[in-house]
XYZ file of N, CA and C in Angstrom:
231
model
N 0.796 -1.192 0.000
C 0.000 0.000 0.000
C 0.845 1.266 0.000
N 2.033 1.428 0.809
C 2.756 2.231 0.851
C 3.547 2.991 -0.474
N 3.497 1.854 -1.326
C 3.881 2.231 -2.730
C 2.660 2.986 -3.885
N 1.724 2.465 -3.573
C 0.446 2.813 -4.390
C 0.262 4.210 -3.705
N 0.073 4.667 -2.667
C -0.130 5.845 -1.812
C 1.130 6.981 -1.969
N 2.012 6.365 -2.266
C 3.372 7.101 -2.818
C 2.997 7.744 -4.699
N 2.501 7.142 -5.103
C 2.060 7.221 -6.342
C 0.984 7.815 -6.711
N -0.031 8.207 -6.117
C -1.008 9.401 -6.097
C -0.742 10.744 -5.775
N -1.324 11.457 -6.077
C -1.273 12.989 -6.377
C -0.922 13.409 -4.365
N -0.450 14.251 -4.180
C -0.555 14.624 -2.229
C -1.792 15.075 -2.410
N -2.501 14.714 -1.224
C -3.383 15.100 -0.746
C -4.682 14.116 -1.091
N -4.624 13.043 -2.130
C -5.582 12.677 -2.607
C -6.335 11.687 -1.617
N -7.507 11.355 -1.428
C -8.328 10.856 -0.624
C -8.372 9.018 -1.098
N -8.284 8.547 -0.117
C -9.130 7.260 -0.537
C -10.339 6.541 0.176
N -10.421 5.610 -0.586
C -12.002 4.999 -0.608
C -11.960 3.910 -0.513
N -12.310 2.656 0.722
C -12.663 1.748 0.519
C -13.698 0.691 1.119
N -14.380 0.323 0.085
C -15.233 -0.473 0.297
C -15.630 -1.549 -0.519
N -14.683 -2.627 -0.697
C -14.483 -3.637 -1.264
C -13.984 -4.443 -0.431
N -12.487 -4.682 0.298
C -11.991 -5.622 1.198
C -10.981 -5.090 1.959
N -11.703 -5.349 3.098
C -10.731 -4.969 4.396
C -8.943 -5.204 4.110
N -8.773 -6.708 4.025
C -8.051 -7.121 3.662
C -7.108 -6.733 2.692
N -7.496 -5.823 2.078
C -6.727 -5.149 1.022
C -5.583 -4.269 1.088
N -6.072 -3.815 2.626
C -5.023 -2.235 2.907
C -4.435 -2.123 4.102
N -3.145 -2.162 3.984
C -2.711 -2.155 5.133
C -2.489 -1.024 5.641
N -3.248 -1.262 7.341
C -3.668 -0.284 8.115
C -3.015 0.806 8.308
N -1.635 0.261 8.243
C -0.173 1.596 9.227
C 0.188 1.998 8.235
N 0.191 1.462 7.239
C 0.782 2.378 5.997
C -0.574 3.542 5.699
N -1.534 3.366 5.989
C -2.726 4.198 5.469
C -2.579 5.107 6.534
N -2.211 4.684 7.975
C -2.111 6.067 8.603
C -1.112 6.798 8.514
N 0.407 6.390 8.074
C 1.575 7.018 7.724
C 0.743 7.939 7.202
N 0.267 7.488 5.369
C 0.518 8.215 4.804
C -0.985 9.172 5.111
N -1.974 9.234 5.919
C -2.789 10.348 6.652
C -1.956 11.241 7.654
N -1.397 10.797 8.161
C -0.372 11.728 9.306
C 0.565 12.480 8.368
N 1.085 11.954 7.527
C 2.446 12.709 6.778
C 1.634 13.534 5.442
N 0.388 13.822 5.503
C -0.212 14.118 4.747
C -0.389 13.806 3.132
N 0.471 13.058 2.860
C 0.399 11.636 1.702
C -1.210 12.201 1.163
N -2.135 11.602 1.786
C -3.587 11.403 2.157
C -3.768 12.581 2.636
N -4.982 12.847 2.238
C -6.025 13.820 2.828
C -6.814 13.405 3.878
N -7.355 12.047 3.294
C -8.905 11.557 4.010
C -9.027 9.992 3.711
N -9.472 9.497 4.494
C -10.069 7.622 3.754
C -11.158 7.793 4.403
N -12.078 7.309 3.530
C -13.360 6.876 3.807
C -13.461 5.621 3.843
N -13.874 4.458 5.112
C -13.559 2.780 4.675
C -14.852 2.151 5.610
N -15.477 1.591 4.194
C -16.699 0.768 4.627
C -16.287 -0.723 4.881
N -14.906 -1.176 5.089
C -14.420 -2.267 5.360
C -12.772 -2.191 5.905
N -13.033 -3.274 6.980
C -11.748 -3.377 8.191
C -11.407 -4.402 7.798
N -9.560 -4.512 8.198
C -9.028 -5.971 8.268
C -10.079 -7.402 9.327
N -10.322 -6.491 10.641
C -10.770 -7.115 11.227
C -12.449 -6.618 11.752
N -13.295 -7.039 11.224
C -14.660 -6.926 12.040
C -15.482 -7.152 12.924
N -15.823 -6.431 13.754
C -15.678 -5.162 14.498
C -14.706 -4.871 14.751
N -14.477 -3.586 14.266
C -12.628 -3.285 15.311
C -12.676 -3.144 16.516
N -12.111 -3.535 17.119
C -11.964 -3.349 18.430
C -11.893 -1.532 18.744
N -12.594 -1.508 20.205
C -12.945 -0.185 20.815
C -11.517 1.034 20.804
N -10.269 0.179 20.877
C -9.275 0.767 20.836
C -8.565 1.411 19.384
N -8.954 0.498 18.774
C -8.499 0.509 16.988
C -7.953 1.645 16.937
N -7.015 2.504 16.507
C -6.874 4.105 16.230
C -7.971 4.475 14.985
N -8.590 3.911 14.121
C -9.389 4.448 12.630
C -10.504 5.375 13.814
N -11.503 4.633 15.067
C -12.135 5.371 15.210
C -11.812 7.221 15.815
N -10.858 7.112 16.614
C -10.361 8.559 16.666
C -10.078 9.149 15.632
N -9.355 8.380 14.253
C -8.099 9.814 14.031
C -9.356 10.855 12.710
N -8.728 11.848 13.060
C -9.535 12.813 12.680
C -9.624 13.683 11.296
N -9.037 12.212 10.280
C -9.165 12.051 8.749
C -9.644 10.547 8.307
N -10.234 9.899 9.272
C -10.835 8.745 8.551
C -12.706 9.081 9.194
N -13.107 8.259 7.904
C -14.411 8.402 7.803
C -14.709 7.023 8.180
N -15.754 6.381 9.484
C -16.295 4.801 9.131
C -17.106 4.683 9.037
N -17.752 3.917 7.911
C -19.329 3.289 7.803
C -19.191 1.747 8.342
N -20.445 1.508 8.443
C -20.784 -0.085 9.417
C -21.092 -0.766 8.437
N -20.082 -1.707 7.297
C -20.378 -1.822 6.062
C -21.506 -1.896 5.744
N -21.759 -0.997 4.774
C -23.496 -1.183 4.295
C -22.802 -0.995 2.935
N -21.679 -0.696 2.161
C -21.749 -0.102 1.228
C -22.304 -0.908 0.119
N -22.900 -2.589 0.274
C -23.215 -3.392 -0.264
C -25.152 -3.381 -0.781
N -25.572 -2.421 0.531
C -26.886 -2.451 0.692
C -27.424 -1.633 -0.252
N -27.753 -1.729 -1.532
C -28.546 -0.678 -1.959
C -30.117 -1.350 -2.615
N -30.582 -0.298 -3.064
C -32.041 -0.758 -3.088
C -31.888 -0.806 -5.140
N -32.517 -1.591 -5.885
C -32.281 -1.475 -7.214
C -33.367 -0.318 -7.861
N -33.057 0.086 -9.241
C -33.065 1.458 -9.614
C -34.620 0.809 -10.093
N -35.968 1.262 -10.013
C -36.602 1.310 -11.025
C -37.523 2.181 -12.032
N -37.880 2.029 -13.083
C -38.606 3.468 -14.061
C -39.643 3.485 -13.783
């Protein structure tokens, strides 16, 4: 992750809600603290529920949803 996050524009935001599993955690806060990152928005954790301690719920550039990002209702005419 640290390489992909190196490779985006500074400041650019990310988004995830596909697999927890995908992103590793400390590199995503490096690069939020060192301002790499702007913001993450993440409808999915390595581990679910994070635990009460987790740092994502404090720090004060991540966004969490309780994955729903799966839930939507279908479009009709």
């Amino acid at each position: 992750n640290r390489q992909l996050f190196e490779r985006l524009p500074e400041g650019a935001a990310l988004i995830n809600m596909g697999r927890g599993g995908h992103l590793v955690e400390t590199d995503l806060l490096d690069a939020l603290d060192s301002g790499q990152l702007s913001a993450a928005v993440l409808d999915v954790l390595q581990k679910e529920p994070a635990p009460a301690d987790h740092p994502f719920w404090k720090h004060p550039k991540i966004m969490l949803t309780p994955h729903v990002a799966a839930m939507t209702q279908p479009e009709s005419a």
